[in-house]
Every structure is written in C-alpha cells, then in structure tokens.
Amino acid sequence: MRRADVEVTHTDVLVIGSGAAGLISALQAASHGAKVLIISATTPAGSSSELAQGGIAAAIDDDDAPALHAADTLSAGRGLCSLDAVTVLVGEGPAAILRLQQMGVPFGDEAGLEGGHSRRRIHQAGGSRTGHVVVSALVKLVRQEARICLASPERACALSTSSRRCIGARTNRRLIIARSTVLATGGYAALYARTTNPPGSRGEGLLLAYEAGAELIDLEFVQFHPTVLDGSSLLLTEALRGEGAVLLDEHGERFTAELAPRDELARAIAARGRAYLDLRNIDREKFSSLMRLIAQAGYDPVRAPIPVSPAAHYTMGGIRTDIDGRTSLSGLYAAGECACTGVHGANRLASNSLLECVVFGGRAATTAVGEPAVPPSLVHDVSSDAVVPVTLDVRASMWQNAGVRRESEALARLAHSYHPIARMIGSAALMRQESRGAHYRTDAPDEDSALRAHIVFQRDAAPLAARWA
Ligand SMILES: Cc1cc2nc3c(=O)[nH]c(=O)nc-3n(C[C@H](O)[C@H](O)[C@H](O)COP(=O)(O)OP(=O)(O)OC[C@H]3O[C@@H](n4cnc5c(N)ncnc54)[C@H](O)[C@@H]3O)c2cc1C
C-alpha cells in the first residue's frame, strides 16, 4: 500500500526521459489534449540526443526512395529487422523531417552520406550540432506547451503496476499515477568503460520495464563506433569520412574502405589497437564545432591525422515493442533507444536512430493517450527500487568481456555479473554462437541461419528464442 507521507501526482501521460524520443512523445500526447508530465534524470542537454552529430536519415531527394532506404536498413540488420517496423520508419521518414522543420529545426539544403547508405540522405541542422539543434527546438516547444510539465532532475526508481498494468512510476521524489507511461530513457552503451554516451545511458529504463514484467530483446547487439578520439569519448562522426576523411594505419597507409559498415571498421581498427583519421583534405569548416573540440583535446587536424579507436556507441536491444510503441505490459510504452521496435535488427544503419525517436515516439504517444483512466482503487506504491548501481568494475567487465570481439569464456564470466543487464548481455551473447551484425564471436565467426531469431528475456522465465510476428 501507498505510504502516507509520499507525495502523489496524477497525470494522463507520464514520459520518462527528456531526449528526442521523450520530447517528441510529450509534444504528440499534448497535441491530442493529454496532460503530460516529463520526468528526467538529467536535463535535455544531458541526453545522447543532444550529442548527435551525423544527422537524421530520410529518403527525400529525387534520386532516393523509401524502398532504397529500407533495403539499406535491412542489409545492415542482417536478417533480424522487423519488416513492418522498417517500412514504417522509412515510409514516415520524409514527413518526420518536414515536421521537425515546422517545429523550428533549420535543416541544411544538401544531404550528406554515411556508411551503409546507398544515397546521400543524412539531413543535418547546424552541421555536426544536429542533436543540439533538434533538442533545443523541441525543448522550446515543450516549454511553450501549457499541457506539459518538465521536471528534472527527477529519476524513476521503479514502475508502479497493478493487475498486470503499468499505472505510473515511483521516483526519487514522489509517486506518479498515469493512464499510460512512456519510457524514453535511452540506451545502455554507458555500461561500457569506453563509450561515446553520457553517463545516463545505463539502461535504467530497461531495468524498470524488466522488473515490472515487460520483455527485453536483442540485448547482445551493441554497436561500436569505429572512430572515437583515442582516450576520450569524443566521437568523430562518420560524416567526416563521407566528406573524404581517410583512415590510416601506424605506417600512414590506408587499410580499409572508409564507408564500410561500422562493425567491420570497428573490428579492423580494434585488431590494430588504434588508427589515424586524416582530416587534412576535407572541408573542415563544415564541422567547425567538432574541430574546436578536437583542438581543445590537444590535436591539430591541419598538421597530422588524429588517433581513433572504437567505443560502445548505440544499443540495438531494448524493451520489446510493436510499431505503436506498446510493450508486453499493458499501459507501458517505450520509444527511442530504450525500445526495440525491430528497425535495427543486428546492426543500426547510421542516423536511423534519431529518425526512430521522431517516428516511433510520435506513434507511441498517439496510442498511449487512448489508455483508460486508472481507478482510484488501483493506486498503490511499489516496494523496491528496480535500478541497480553501475560500478567501474561492471563497466570494465563489459568492455573486456562483451566488447568488439567476443568469445565464450569471457561471455560466460559476464553472464555471472551482479548487474542484471550485464548478465543478460553476457547470456544472450553466449547463446548466440555465431557472428551477426554488430555481434562478433572470434570462436564462431560466421552467421548461422539457425540463429536467425531473437533472444527474449522476461523476469522469472528462462530466455527464449522468438521471431517478429
Ligand atoms: C555522440 C553521439 C552521436 C550520435 N549521433 C547520431 C546521429 O548523428 N544520428 C542519429 O540518428 N543518432 C545518433 N546518435 C544516437 C542517438 O543520439 C540516440 O540513439 C538517440 O538520441 C536516443 O534518444 P532517446 O531520446 O531515446 O534517449 P536519450 O537522448 O539518451 O535520452 C534519455 C533520457 O532519459 C533520461 N533517463 C535515463 N534514465 C532515467 C531514469 N531512471 N529516470 C528518469 N530519466 C532517465 C536521461 O537523463 C535522458 O534525458 C548519437 C549518439 C551519440 C552518443
């Protein structure tokens, strides 16, 4: 039962997280007349969305088509994408860009190219500050919308459930009762010692959902970005390579195709320890803010190539949803990187993730507003926290045991971690005795058609293999 001294807030839609997915979901729910409360452990500026550099993929130009974008997305996903989800993503892509434009995001005229895309379809706003420009525009609208209240810092510690329905969440400050709850808490790449993500990307939303009874899926698929400034978390965007930057080995020789899929590049660089990104012959003015950050880190891209090595960057796995953001728990929705809609499969195509936030964040909110009110008799507190502290040891163990190159002994060690997500990643990667997309096993380097399925975790049940419906 609810403790007498706990503050209780009622809202129609509770959104947890204030990155692109959370902000879009909130705006969409409010546009349907719903009262929305966003709570977020960090301000929007502390999200991964804020850091996005490359841009947003959408098939808009005359020589492009959603079908071509779908083909590239499916090819990266190595047989594990949901065709329905991909069709929605690419089909709604052009309208999503238009919508962002109407919301005040000033996209440039010329589309860029990134690895795995067969056309120039990466749309940037503010050059390599696209994430910041998008988040700022959305925050401005959220602040103008009377139906939305944004509370941060406020952290969700557990979801509240009754009769197998999610009815809100308990935070570090209060109990929130909501007709529907949208998790938009981002991914889990910051569980790794070496990452491009902010510290908040620790998979807390996944833990909240799991403890409340929802399914998690595809956790073993983690994308490692190949070109991260050595010794730091500063990502050197793929768009640089799209503009002609080349990768050199320690002898100054090219050793790979610069726009090869990220997993191939990450492995090629990891095998050498590091590589050098030569930015001397590209138009660096297009990336002026990034050049400033490189200079602040002590490097001069005009004089010499920059040392780079891989880091955990994007997590394809997450809370299993359908194409309208519904999880397997009634009343609970998920959008953005914490969700697994099926658009990425075994590997994400660059710049499809912000698009996913916009497209599926909007769809989740549109569906979530239709949930019935919570009867007063259902209102009660939950007992224990779902979130688990992340130690330096866990992060080191993730990097050592489930990094770019994996093998059974190391994965078995991780499968005994005290941290539930680390444990599930270890178990799933161990079960997936093959190499597929971003998951590379040195002891099983080929794809195995028998494993063209997803590993699903649910509390109190053994992991099982499933296919998208
Ligand atoms: C350096 C970098 C560059 C990138 N570049 C691109 C790019 O060019 N194009 C592209 O498409 N994608 C890019 N990505 C990926 C993309 O930015 C993310 O996938 C996307 O922004 C995720 O958005 P989100 O809203 O799901 O989560 P996030 O933006 O990560 O937001 C999650 C929010 O949830 C909050 N939160 C977490 N746990 C809790 C909790 N327990 N309680 C309350 N709040 C919580 C966090 O504080 C945060 O506000 C990049 C990522 C990084 C890190």
Coordinates of C-alpha atoms and ligand atoms in Angstrom, one line a residue, residues 16-23 39-57 114 122 124 130-131 135 154-157 184-187 195-198 200-205 208 225 233-235 237 262 312-315 335-339 348-357 387, ligand 1:
I16 CA 10.3 9.2 -18.5
G17 CA 13.4 10.8 -20.2
S18 CA 13.9 14.1 -22.0
G19 CA 15.9 13.2 -25.1
A20 CA 14.5 13.4 -28.6
A21 CA 12.1 10.4 -28.1
G22 CA 10.7 11.8 -24.8
L23 CA 10.3 15.3 -26.0
I39 CA 10.5 13.5 -15.6
S40 CA 14.1 13.2 -16.4
A41 CA 17.3 12.2 -14.5
T42 CA 19.2 14.9 -16.5
T43 CA 18.2 18.0 -18.3
P44 CA 17.6 17.5 -22.1
A45 CA 21.2 18.8 -22.6
G46 CA 22.5 15.7 -20.7
S47 CA 20.9 13.2 -23.2
S48 CA 22.5 11.3 -26.0
S49 CA 20.2 13.1 -28.4
E50 CA 22.0 16.4 -27.6
L51 CA 25.3 14.8 -28.8
A52 CA 24.1 13.6 -32.2
Q53 CA 26.5 14.8 -34.8
G54 CA 25.8 13.0 -38.1
G55 CA 22.2 13.9 -38.7
I56 CA 18.9 12.3 -39.5
A57 CA 18.4 9.8 -42.3
E114 CA 27.2 7.9 -44.2
I122 CA 21.6 12.4 -44.0
Q124 CA 21.9 18.0 -40.8
T130 CA 22.3 18.5 -35.2
G131 CA 21.4 16.8 -31.9
V135 CA 16.8 19.1 -28.8
E154 CA 13.9 13.6 -11.2
R155 CA 14.7 9.9 -11.6
A156 CA 12.3 7.0 -11.9
C157 CA 13.3 4.2 -9.5
A184 CA 12.2 7.2 -23.3
T185 CA 15.3 6.6 -21.1
G186 CA 17.9 6.0 -23.9
G187 CA 20.2 3.0 -24.4
T195 CA 31.7 4.8 -24.7
T196 CA 30.5 7.8 -26.6
N197 CA 27.4 8.1 -24.5
P198 CA 26.7 10.3 -21.5
G200 CA 22.8 8.4 -18.1
S201 CA 22.7 5.8 -20.8
R202 CA 22.9 2.9 -18.3
G203 CA 19.8 1.0 -19.4
E204 CA 17.8 2.1 -16.3
G205 CA 14.6 2.1 -18.4
L208 CA 12.4 -0.6 -14.8
H225 CA 31.6 3.3 -33.2
S233 CA 34.5 9.8 -25.5
L234 CA 34.6 12.4 -28.4
L235 CA 33.0 10.8 -31.5
T237 CA 31.3 11.5 -37.0
R262 CA 30.6 0.3 -38.7
A312 CA 30.4 1.4 -27.4
H313 CA 28.0 3.8 -29.1
Y314 CA 24.5 2.5 -29.8
T315 CA 22.4 -0.3 -28.3
A335 CA 10.3 4.8 -27.6
G336 CA 13.7 5.8 -28.8
E337 CA 16.9 3.9 -28.0
C338 CA 15.4 2.1 -24.9
A339 CA 12.9 0.4 -27.2
R348 CA 21.8 0.0 -36.8
L349 CA 22.2 1.9 -40.0
A350 CA 23.8 5.3 -39.2
S351 CA 21.4 8.1 -38.5
N352 CA 18.4 5.9 -38.4
S353 CA 18.1 6.3 -34.6
L354 CA 17.0 10.0 -34.3
L355 CA 14.5 9.2 -37.1
E356 CA 13.3 6.3 -34.9
C357 CA 12.8 8.6 -32.0
V387 CA 17.6 0.4 -10.7
Ligands
LIG1 C1 27.9 11.1 -29.6 C2 26.7 10.5 -30.3 C3 26.4 10.9 -31.6 C4 25.3 10.4 -32.2 N1 25.0 10.8 -33.5 C5 23.8 10.4 -34.0 C6 23.4 10.8 -35.3 O1 24.1 11.6 -35.9 N2 22.2 10.4 -35.8 C7 21.4 9.5 -35.2 O2 20.4 9.2 -35.7 N3 21.8 9.1 -34.0 C8 22.9 9.5 -33.4 N4 23.3 9.0 -32.1 C9 22.3 8.1 -31.4 C10 21.1 9.0 -31.0 O3 21.6 10.2 -30.5 C11 20.4 8.3 -29.9 O4 20.0 7.0 -30.3 C12 19.1 9.0 -29.6 O5 19.3 10.4 -29.4 C13 18.4 8.4 -28.3 O6 17.4 9.3 -27.9 P1 16.5 8.9 -26.7 O7 15.5 10.0 -26.6 O8 16.0 7.5 -26.9 O9 17.4 8.8 -25.5 P2 18.4 9.9 -24.9 O10 18.6 11.0 -25.8 O11 19.6 9.2 -24.4 O12 17.6 10.5 -23.6 C14 17.4 9.6 -22.5 C15 16.9 10.4 -21.3 O13 16.4 9.6 -20.3 C16 16.8 10.0 -19.1 N5 16.8 8.9 -18.1 C17 17.6 7.8 -18.1 N6 17.3 7.0 -17.1 C18 16.3 7.7 -16.4 C19 15.6 7.4 -15.2 N7 15.8 6.2 -14.5 N8 14.7 8.3 -14.7 C20 14.4 9.4 -15.4 N9 15.1 9.8 -16.6 C21 16.0 8.9 -17.0 C22 18.2 10.6 -19.3 O14 18.5 11.6 -18.4 C23 17.9 11.3 -20.7 O15 17.3 12.6 -20.5 C24 24.4 9.5 -31.5 C25 24.7 9.2 -30.2 C26 25.8 9.7 -29.5 C27 26.1 9.3 -28.1

